[in-house]
Coordinates of C-alpha atoms and ligand atoms in Angstrom, one line a residue:
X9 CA 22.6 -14.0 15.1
X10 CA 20.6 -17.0 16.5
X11 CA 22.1 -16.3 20.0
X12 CA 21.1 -13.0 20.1
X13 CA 17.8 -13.4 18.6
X14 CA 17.4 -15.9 21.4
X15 CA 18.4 -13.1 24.0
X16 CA 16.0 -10.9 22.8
X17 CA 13.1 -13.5 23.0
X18 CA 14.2 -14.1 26.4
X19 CA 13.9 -10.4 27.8
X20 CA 10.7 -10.4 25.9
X21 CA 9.2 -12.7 28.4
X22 CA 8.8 -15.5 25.7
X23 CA 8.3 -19.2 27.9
X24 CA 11.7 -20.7 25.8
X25 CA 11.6 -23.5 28.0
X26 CA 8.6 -24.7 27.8
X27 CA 8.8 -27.7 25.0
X28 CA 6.1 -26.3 22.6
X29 CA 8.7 -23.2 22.7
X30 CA 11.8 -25.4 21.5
X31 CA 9.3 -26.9 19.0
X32 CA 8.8 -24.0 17.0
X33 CA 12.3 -22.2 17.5
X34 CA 13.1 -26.0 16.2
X35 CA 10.9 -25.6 12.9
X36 CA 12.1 -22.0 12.4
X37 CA 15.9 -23.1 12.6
X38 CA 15.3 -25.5 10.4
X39 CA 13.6 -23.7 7.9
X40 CA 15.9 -21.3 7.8
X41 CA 18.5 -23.8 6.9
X42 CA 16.3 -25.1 4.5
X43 CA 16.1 -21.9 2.5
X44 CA 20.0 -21.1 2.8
X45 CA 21.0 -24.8 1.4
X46 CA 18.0 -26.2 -0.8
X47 CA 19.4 -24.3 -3.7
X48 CA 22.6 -25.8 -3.6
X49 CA 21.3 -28.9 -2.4
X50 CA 19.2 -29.0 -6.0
X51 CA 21.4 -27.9 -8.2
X52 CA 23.8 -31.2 -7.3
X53 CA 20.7 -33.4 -7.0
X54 CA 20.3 -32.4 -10.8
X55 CA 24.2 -32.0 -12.0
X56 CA 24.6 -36.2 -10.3
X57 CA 21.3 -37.2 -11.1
X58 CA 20.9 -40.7 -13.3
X59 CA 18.6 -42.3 -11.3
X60 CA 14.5 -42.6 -11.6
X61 CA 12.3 -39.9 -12.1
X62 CA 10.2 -40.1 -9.6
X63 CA 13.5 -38.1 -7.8
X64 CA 13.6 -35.0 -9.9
X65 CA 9.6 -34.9 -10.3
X66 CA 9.8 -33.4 -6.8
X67 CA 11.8 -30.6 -7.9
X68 CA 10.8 -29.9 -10.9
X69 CA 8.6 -26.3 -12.0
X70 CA 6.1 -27.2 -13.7
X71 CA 6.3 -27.9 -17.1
X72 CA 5.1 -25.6 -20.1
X73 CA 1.7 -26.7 -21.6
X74 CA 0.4 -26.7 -25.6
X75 CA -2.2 -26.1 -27.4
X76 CA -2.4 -26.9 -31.0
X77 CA -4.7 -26.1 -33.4
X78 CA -5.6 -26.6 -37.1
X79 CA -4.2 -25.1 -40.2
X80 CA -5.2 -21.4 -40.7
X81 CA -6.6 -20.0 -43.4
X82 CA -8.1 -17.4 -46.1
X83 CA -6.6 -14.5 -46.8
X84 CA -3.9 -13.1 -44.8
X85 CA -5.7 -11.0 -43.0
X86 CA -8.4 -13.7 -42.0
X87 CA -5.3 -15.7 -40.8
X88 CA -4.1 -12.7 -38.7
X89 CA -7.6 -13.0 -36.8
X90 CA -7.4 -16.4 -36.8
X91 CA -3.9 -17.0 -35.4
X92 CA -4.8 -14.1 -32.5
X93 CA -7.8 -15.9 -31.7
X94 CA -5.8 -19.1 -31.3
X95 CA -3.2 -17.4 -29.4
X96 CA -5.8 -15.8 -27.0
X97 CA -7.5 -19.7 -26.5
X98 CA -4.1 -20.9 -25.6
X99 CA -3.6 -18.3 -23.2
X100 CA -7.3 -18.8 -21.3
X101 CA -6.3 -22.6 -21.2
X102 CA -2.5 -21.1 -19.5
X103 CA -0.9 -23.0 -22.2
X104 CA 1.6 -21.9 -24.8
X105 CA 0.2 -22.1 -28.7
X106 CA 2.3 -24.6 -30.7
X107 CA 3.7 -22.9 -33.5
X108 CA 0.7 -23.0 -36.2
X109 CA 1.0 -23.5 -39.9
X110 CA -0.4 -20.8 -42.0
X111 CA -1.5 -21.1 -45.6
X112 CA 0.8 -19.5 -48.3
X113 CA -2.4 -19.8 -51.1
X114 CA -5.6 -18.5 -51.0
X115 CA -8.0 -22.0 -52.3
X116 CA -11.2 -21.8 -50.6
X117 CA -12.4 -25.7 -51.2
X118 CA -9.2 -28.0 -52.3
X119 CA -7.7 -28.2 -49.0
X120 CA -4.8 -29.8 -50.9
X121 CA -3.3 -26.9 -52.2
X122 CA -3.7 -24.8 -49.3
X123 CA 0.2 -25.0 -49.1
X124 CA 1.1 -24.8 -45.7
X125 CA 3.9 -22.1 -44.7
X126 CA 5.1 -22.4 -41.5
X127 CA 4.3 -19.2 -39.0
X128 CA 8.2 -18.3 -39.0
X129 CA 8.8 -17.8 -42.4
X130 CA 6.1 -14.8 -42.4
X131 CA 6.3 -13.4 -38.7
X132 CA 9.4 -13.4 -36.8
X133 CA 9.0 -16.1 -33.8
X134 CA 11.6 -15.3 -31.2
X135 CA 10.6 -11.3 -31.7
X136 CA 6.6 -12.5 -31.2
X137 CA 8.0 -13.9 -28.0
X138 CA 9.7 -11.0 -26.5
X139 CA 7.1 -8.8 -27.4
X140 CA 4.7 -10.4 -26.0
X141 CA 6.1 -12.0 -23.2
X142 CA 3.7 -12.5 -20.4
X143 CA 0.8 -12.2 -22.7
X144 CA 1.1 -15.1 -24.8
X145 CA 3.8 -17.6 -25.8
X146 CA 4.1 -19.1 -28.9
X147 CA 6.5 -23.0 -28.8
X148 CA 8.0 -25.1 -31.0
X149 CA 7.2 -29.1 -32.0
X150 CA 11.1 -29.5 -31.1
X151 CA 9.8 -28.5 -27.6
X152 CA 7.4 -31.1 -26.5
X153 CA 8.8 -33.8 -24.7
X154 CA 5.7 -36.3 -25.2
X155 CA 4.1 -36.1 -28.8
X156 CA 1.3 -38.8 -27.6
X157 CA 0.2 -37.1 -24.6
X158 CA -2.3 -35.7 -26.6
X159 CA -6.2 -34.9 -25.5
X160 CA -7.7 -33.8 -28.9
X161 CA -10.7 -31.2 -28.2
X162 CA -13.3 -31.5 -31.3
X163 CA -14.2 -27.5 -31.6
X164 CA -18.0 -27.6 -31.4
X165 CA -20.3 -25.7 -33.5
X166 CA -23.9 -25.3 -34.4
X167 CA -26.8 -22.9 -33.7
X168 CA -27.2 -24.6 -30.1
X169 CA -23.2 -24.0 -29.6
X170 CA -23.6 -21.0 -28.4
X171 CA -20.6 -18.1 -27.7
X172 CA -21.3 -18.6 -23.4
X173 CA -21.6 -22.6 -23.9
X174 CA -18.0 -22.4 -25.5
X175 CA -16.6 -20.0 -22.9
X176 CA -17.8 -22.5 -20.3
X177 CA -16.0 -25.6 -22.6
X178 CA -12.7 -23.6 -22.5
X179 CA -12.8 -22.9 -18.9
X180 CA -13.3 -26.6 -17.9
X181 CA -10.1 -27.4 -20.2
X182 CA -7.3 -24.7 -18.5
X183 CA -8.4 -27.1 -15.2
X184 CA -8.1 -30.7 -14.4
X185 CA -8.0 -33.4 -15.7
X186 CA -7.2 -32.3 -18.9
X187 CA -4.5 -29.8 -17.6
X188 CA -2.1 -32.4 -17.2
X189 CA -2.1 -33.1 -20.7
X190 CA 0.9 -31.9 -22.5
X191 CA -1.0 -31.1 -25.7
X192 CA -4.3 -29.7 -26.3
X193 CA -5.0 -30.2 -29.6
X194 CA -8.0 -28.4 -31.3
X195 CA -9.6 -30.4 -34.2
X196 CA -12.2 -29.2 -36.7
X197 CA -12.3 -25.5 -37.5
X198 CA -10.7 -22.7 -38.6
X199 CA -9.7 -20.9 -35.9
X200 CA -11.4 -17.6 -37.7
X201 CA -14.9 -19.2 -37.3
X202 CA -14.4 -19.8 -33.1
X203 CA -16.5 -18.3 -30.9
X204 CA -15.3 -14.6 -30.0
X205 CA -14.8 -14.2 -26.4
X206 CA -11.8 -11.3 -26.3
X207 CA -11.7 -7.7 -26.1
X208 CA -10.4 -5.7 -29.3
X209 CA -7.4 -4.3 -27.3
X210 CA -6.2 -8.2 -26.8
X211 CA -6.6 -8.8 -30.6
X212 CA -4.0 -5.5 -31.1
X213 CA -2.0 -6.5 -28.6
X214 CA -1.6 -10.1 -30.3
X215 CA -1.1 -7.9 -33.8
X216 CA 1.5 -5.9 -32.6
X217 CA 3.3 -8.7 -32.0
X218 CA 3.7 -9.8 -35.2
X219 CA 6.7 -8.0 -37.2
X220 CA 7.5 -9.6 -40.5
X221 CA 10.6 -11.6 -40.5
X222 CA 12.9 -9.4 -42.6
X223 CA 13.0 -10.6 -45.6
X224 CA 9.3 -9.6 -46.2
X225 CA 9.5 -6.0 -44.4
X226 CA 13.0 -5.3 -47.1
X227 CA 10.2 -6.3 -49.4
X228 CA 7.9 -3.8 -48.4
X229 CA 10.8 -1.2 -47.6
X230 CA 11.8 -1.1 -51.1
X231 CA 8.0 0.1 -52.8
X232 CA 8.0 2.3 -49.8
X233 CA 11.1 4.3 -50.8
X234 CA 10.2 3.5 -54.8
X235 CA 6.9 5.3 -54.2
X236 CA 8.5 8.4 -52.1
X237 CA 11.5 8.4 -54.9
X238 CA 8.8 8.5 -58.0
X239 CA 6.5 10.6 -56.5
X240 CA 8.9 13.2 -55.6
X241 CA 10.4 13.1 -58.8
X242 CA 7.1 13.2 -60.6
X243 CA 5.9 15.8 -59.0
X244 CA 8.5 18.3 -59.4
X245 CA 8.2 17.9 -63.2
X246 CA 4.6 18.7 -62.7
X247 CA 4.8 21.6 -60.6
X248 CA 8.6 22.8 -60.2
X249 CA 6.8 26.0 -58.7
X250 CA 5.4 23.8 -55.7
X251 CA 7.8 23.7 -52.6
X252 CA 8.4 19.9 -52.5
X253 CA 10.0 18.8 -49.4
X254 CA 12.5 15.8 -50.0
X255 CA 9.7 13.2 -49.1
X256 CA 6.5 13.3 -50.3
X257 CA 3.8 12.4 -48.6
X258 CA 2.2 9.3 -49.9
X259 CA -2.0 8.0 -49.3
X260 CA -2.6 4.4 -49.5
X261 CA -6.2 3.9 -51.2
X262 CA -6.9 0.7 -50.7
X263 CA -9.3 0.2 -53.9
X264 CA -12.1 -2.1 -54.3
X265 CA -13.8 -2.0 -57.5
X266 CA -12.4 -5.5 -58.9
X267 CA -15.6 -7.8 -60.3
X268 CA -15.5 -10.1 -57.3
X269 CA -15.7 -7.2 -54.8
X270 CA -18.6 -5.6 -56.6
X271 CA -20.8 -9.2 -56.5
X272 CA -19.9 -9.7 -53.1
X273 CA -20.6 -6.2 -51.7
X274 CA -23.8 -5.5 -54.3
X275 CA -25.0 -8.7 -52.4
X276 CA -24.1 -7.4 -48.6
X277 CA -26.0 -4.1 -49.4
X278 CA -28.8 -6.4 -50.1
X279 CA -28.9 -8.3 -46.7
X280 CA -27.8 -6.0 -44.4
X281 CA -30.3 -3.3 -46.1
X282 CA -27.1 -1.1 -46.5
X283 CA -26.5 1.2 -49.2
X284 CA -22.9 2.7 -48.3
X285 CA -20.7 -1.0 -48.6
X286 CA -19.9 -0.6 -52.5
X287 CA -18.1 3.1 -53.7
X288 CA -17.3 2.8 -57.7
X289 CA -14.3 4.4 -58.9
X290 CA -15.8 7.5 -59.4
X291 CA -17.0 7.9 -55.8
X292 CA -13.4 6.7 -54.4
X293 CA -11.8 9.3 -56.5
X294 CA -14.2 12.1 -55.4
X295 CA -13.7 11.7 -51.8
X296 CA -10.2 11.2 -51.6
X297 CA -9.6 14.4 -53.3
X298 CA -12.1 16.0 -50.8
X299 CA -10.3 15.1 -48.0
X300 CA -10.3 18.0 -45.4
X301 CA -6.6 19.2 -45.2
X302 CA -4.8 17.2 -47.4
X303 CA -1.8 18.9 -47.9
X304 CA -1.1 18.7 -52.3
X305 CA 0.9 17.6 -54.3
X306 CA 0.9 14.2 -52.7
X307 CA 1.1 10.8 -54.2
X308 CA -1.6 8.2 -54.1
X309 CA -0.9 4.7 -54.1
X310 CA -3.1 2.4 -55.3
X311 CA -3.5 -1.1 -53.4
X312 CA -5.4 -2.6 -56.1
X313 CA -6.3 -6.5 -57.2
X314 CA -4.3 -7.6 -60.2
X315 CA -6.7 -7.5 -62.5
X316 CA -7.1 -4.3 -62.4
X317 CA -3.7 -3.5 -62.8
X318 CA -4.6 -4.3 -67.1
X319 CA -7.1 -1.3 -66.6
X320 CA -5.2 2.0 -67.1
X321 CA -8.2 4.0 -65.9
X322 CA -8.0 3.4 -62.6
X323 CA -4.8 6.3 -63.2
X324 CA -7.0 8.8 -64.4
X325 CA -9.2 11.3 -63.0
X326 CA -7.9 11.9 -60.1
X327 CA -7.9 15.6 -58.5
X328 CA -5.2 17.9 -59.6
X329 CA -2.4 17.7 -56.9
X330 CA -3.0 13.9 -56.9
X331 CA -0.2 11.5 -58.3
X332 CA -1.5 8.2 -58.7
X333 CA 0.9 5.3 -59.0
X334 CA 0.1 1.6 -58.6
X335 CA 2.5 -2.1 -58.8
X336 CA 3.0 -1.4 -63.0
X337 CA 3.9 2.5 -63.3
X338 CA 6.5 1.9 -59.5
X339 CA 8.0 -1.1 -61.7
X340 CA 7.5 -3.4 -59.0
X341 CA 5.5 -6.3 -59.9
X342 CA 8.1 -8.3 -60.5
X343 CA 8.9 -8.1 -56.6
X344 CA 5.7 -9.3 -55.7
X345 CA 5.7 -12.6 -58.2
X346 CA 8.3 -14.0 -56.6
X347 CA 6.2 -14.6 -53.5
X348 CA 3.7 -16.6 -53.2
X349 CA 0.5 -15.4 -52.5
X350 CA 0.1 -14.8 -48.4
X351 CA 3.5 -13.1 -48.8
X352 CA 2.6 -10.6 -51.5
X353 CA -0.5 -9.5 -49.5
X354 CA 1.8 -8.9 -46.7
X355 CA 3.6 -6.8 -48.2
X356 CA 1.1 -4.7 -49.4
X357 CA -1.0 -4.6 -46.2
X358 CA 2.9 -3.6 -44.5
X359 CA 2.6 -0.5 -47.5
X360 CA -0.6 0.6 -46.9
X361 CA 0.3 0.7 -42.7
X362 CA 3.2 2.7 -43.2
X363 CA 1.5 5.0 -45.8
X364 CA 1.0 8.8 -44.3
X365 CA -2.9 9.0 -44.7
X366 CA -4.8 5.5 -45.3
X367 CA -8.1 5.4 -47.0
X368 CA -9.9 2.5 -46.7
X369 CA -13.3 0.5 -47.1
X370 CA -15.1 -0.1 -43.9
X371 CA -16.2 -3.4 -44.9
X372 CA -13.2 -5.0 -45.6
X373 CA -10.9 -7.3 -43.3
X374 CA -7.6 -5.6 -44.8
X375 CA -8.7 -2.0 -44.4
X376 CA -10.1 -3.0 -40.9
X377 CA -6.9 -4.3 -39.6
X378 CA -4.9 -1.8 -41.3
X379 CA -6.9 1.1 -39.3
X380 CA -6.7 -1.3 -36.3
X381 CA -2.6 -1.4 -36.4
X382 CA -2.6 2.3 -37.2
X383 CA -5.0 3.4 -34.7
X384 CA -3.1 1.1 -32.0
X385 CA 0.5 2.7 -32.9
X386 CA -1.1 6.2 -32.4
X387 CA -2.1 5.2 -29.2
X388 CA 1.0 3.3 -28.0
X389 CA 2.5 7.3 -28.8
X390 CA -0.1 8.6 -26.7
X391 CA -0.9 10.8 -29.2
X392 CA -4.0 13.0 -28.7
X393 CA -5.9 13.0 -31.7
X394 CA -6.5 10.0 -34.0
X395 CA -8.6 11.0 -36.2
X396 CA -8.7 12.9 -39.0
X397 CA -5.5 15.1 -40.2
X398 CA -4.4 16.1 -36.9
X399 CA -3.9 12.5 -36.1
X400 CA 0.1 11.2 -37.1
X401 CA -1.3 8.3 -38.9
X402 CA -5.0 9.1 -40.1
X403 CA -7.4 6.8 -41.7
X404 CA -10.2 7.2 -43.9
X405 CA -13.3 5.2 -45.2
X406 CA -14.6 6.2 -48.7
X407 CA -17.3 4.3 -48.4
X408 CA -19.0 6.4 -45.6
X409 CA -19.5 10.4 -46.7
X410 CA -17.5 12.6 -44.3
X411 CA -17.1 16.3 -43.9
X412 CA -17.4 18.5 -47.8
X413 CA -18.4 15.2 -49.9
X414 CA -14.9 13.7 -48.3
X415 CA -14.4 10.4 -46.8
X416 CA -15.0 9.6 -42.8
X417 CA -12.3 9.9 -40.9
X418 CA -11.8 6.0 -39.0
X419 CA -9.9 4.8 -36.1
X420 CA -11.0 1.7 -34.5
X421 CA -12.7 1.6 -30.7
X422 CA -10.4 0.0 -29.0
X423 CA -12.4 -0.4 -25.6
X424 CA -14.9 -2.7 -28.0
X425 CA -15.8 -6.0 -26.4
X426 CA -15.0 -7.9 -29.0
X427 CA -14.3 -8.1 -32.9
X428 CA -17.9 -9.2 -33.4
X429 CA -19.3 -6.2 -31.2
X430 CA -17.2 -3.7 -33.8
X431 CA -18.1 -5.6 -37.2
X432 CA -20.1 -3.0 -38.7
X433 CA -23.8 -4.3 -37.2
X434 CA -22.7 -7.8 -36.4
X435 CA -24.7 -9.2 -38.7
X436 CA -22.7 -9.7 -41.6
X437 CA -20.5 -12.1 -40.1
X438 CA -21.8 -15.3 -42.1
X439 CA -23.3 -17.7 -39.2
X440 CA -21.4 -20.4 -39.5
X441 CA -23.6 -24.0 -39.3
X442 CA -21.9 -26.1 -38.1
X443 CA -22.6 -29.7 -39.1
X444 CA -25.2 -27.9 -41.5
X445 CA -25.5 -28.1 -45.3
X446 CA -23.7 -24.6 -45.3
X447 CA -20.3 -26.7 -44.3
X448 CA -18.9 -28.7 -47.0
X449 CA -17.2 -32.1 -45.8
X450 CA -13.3 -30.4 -44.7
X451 CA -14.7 -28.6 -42.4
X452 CA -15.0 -25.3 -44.4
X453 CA -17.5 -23.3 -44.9
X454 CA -19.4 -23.6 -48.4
X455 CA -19.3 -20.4 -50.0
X456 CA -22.5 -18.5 -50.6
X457 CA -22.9 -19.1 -53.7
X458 CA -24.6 -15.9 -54.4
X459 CA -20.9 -14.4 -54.1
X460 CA -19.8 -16.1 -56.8
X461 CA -16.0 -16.7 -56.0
X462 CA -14.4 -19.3 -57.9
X463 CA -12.9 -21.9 -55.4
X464 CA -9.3 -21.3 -57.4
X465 CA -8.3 -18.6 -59.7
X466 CA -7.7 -16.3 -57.0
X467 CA -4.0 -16.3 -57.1
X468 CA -2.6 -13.2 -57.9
X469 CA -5.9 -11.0 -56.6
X470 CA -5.1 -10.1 -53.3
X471 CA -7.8 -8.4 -52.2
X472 CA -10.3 -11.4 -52.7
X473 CA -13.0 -11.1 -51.3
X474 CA -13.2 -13.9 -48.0
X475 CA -15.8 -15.9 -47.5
X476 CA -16.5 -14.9 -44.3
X477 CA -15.9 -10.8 -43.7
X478 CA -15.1 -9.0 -41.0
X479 CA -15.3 -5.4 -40.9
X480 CA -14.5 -2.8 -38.1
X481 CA -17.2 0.0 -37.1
X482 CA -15.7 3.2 -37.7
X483 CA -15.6 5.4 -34.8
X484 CA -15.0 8.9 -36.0
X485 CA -18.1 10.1 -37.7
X486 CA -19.5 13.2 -38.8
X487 CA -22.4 13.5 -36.2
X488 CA -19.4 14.4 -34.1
X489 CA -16.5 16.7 -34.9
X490 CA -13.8 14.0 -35.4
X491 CA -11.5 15.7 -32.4
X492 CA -14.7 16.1 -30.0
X493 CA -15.2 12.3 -31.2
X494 CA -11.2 11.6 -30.4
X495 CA -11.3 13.2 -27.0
X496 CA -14.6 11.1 -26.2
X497 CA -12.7 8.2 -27.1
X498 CA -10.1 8.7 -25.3
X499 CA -11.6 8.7 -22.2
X500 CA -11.9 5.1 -22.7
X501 CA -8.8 4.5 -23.6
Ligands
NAG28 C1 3.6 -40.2 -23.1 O1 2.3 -40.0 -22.9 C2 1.4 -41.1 -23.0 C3 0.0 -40.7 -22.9 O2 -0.2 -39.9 -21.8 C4 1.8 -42.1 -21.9 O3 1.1 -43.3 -22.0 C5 3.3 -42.4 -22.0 O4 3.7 -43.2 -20.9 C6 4.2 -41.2 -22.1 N1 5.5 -41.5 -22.4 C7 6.6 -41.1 -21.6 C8 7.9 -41.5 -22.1 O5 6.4 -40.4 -20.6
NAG29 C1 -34.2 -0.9 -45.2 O1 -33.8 0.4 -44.7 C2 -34.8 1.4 -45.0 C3 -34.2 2.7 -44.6 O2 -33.2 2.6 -43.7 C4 -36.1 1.1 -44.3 O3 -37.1 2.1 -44.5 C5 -36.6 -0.3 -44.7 O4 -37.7 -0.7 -44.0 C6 -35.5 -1.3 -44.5 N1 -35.9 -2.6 -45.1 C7 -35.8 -3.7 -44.5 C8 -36.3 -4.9 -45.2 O5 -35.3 -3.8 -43.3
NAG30 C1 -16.5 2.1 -27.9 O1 -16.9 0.8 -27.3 C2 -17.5 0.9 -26.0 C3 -17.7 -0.5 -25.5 O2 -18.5 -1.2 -26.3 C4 -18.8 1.7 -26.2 O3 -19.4 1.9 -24.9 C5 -18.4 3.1 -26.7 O4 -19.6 3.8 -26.9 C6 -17.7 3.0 -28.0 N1 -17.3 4.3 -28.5 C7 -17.6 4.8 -29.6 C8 -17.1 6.2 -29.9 O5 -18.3 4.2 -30.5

C-alpha cells in the first residue's frame, strides 16, 4: 500500500525527492506505525511493568477525581435535594461524588444521634451509576488511591456570599491547581443550604436516578398491593352493585393537619402574607371529593404523621364513593417500625408516587418532589397531558382552590431555572446566616423558634415539618384550562 501510495504521489507531480518531501512521508510512516503498534506496545509495557512510576505516568488516562462532602440531613426528602445538589457540584468540578452518608434519624440539633446510613443501603449504587452514566458518577472510599491528597474547600456563607460569588468559587476549583487534587472535600454545610446554581430538569434527572435498593421498594410493594387488595374488597361490600374492576384505583392524600404542621404553616401564612399554605381537615376532605372526574368508588390513602394515626376522625367524612384507609385499618404499621426513620419515609413517599391520583400540599418538600417524580415519569412517556385527569399520573394541591371548590391540578415546570426560582415565591426559603446568630455552633441552622419543633421527639412523625422548606410552584392553575396550561408547557419542554 505504501508503494502505491508513493506512485500515486509521484504522477501527481509531488517533488518526492526533494528532502523536505522524504521528511514528511518520514513522519507520516512513522506515525502510522505508531498507531498500528502503540497498543500492543502498552499493553506489555503494563503486563512486565515493576519498575518506577514515572514509566507508566506517561501512559496513563487520567485518573477519576472526588468530591466529598458532609453528612446530609433532615428529612428524607431534604436529603434527596441535598444529595442532587452535591452530585451536580461534583459534576461542575468534573469529579465523581464520593459516596455520601445520609442520616437514618430525623434530630435537628444533637448531631450525635444523626445516625449515619450509608447512601447504599437506601438507594441502589451500581443502578445510580448506570442510569446516570455520563451525567454524574457516584465512587467508593475503596476507590481512592491517596486518602491524604486532600484539599478541603470551607463552603462559604453569609449575606455577602452571594449565589454568582459561589458560582465563580466553584468554577476556579474544576481548574488548576486544585484539579490535581484527588479529593475535594467540602466542609461546613449541609449540602441543602448551598447556593442553587442548576436547572430543575438536572435536579429530576439526579432523582430519577435514585431507585430504592430492593429491600425498601418490597417494602413499599407490599402496602401497595395491601391497599388495592382492601380497597377492592371493601368496596364491593359497600356497593356489590358498582362494576368494580379487579384493581381499584387508589389517591394518595398526603395529609397535613398534625400540630407541628399547623404552627409552622399558621406562621408561613404570616410572613409570606399568604393565606392558602394551611387547609384543615375539613377543607382537604372537601376538595378531594370535588375533584373533576374522579372516577368512584376509589380508595384514599392516607399518608399521615403518626400521631394522628390515634385520631380516628381523620376516617370519617369523607365523600360517599371514598374509602379511606391509613397505616392502622391496612395492618401495616408494624412494617414500618422495623425501619428506622429515613427508611419508613421512603417508603411512604415510594406509596404516594406510585398512587393513581396524588393530592398534595404545595408547600411541602414531600408533596413537591413527589409531583416532581411524577410529573418527570409522565414526561419521560411523552405523554401529552399532565395535568389534571387526562394526565396518567395526576397530581393535585388541596391547598390551592381548583375548578368546582376542587383542588388545583399540579405538575412541576420543568424548564424552571432552578429549585429556588419554583419555591412558591422564593421567599420562604429561610436565608441562611451564615456565621450569624441564626446558626448554632455545628453548623446547622437554629430553628425559628417561632416553629416550635422540638430538637428530638420527631421519631415516628414523618412528615415533620423541616426547618428549612422547599416547596414547588404549581403550574397548572385555574386562570388557564389545565390542558391549554399542559400544551403551553409543553412547548418548553
Ligand atoms: C499522597 O498525597 C500526599 C499529598 O498530596 C503526598 O504528599 C503523598 O506523597 C502522596 N502519597 C503517595 C503514595 O502518592
Ligand atoms: C398582604 O396581602 C394583601 C392582599 O394580597 C395586601 O392588601 C396587603 O397589603 C399585604 N400586606 C403586606 C404586609 O404585604
Ligand atoms: C416555566 O418556567 C419558565 C422559565 O422560568 C418560565 O418562563 C415559564 O413561564 C414557566 N411556565 C409556567 C407555566 O409557569
Amino acid at each position: 500500500m505504501g508503494i502505491s501510495n508513493c506512485k500515486h504521489l509521484r504522477f501527481c507531480g509531488l517533488h518526492l525527492n526533494s528532502l523536505a518531501s522524504k521528511c514528511v512521508a518520514l513522519v507520516v510512516i512513522a506515525l502510522v506505525l505508531r498507531a498500528v503498534f502503540l497498543p500492543m506496545f502498552n499493553k506489555n509495557l503494563f503486563a512486565f511493568d515493576n519498575g518506577p512510576s514515572t514509566l507508566k505516568r506517561e501512559f496513563r488516562i487520567e485518573k477519576t477525581k472526588f468530591l466529598e462532602v458532609p453528612q446530609i440531613i433532615w428529612g428524607l426528602n431534604n436529603q434527596k435535594i441535598a444529595f442532587a445538589r452535591a452530585a451536580l457540584t461534583a459534576r461542575m468540578l468534573n469529579r465523581a461524588l464520593l459516596m455520601p452518608s445520609m442520616s437514618a434519624s430525623l434530630f435537628y440539633k444533637e448531631v450525635d444521634l444523626l445516625q449515619p446510613i450509608s447512601f447504599d443501603k437506601v438507594f441502589q449504587f451500581e443502578k445510580f451509576n448506570s442510569l446516570c452514566k455520563g451525567f454524574v458518577q457516584l465512587g467508593r472510599y475503596s476507590e481512592v488511591s491517596n486518602h491524604s491528597d486532600v484539599f478541603k474547600l470551607q463552603k462559604r456563607s453569609g449575606r455577602r456570599w452571594t449565589v454568582e460569588k459561589d458560582l465563580d468559587q466553584l468554577g476556579q476549583f474544576s481548574n488548576n491547581p486544585y484539579h490535581r487534587y484527588e479529593i475535594i472535600q467540602i466542609v461546613g454545610k449541609n449540602p441543602f443550604l448551598w447556593h442553587d446554581h442548576w436547572p430543575v430538569k438536572d435536579y429530576a434527572k439526579i432523582f430519577e436516578c435514585l431507585v430504592l435498593v430492593e429491600e425498601i421498594s418490597r417494602e413499599a410493594d407490599k402496602i401497595v398491593s395491601k391497599i388495592r387488595e382492601i380497597g377492592s374488597k371493601e368496596i364491593r361490600k359497600v356497593g356489590p352493585s358498582q362494576n368494580v374492576v379487579d384493581s381499584v384505583p387508589y389517591v394518595a392524600v398526603h395529609m397535613r393537619i398534625e400540630r407541628d404542621w399547623m404552627i409552622h404553616c399558621k406562621k408561613l401564612e404570616q410572613r409570606s402574607n399568604i393565606s392558602e399554605i394551611c387547609s384543615s381537615k375539613e377543607e382537604i376532605l372537601e376538595r378531594v371529593g370535588n375533584i373533576v372526574g374522579l372516577k368512584t368508588p376509589a380508595v384514599i390513602y392516607l399518608a399521615v404523621a403518626d400521631t394522628l394515626l390515634e385520631d380516628d376522625s381523620i376516617l370519617t367524612g369523607w365523600k360517599e364513593g371514598l374509602l379511606p384507609l391509613e397505616k392502622k385499618k391496612l395492618g401495616v404499621v408494624e412494617v414500618y417500625e422495623k425501619h428506622p426513620y429515613l427508611i419508613q419515609s421512603a417508603i411512604d413517599y415510594e406509596v404516594c408516587l406510585r398512587s393513581d391520583v396524588f393530592v398534595g400540599n404545595s408547600f411541602s418538600t414531600f408533596s413537591s418532589l413527589a409531583v416532581l417524580d411524577r410529573t418527570q415519569k409522565m414526561i419521560k412517556m411523552g405523554a401529552r397531558n399532565i395535568c389534571g385527569m387526562e394526565a396518567k399520573w395526576p397530581s393535585y394541591s388541596y391547598n390551592l382552590h381548583g375548578e368546582s371548590r376542587g383542588p388545583r391540578p399540579w405538575a412541576t415546570n420543568m424548564s424552571d431555572l432552578n429549585l429556588q426560582a419554583i419555591s412558591y415565591g422564593g421567599k420562604f426559603i429561610v436565608a441562611d446566616d451564615g456565621g450569624g446568630p441564626a446558626e448554632a455552633a455545628n453548623g446547622l441552622p437554629r430553628l425559628p423558634n417561632a416553629i416550635g419543633l422540638p430538637g428530638h421527639g420527631m421519631q415516628g412523625n414523618l412528615h415533620a415539618a423541616a426547618p428549612v422548606n422547599f416547596m414547588l410552584k404549581p403550574v397548572c392553575g385555574p386562570l388557564f384550562t389545565p390542558i391549554r396550561l399542559c400544551n403551553y408547557l409543553f412547548e418548553w419542554l
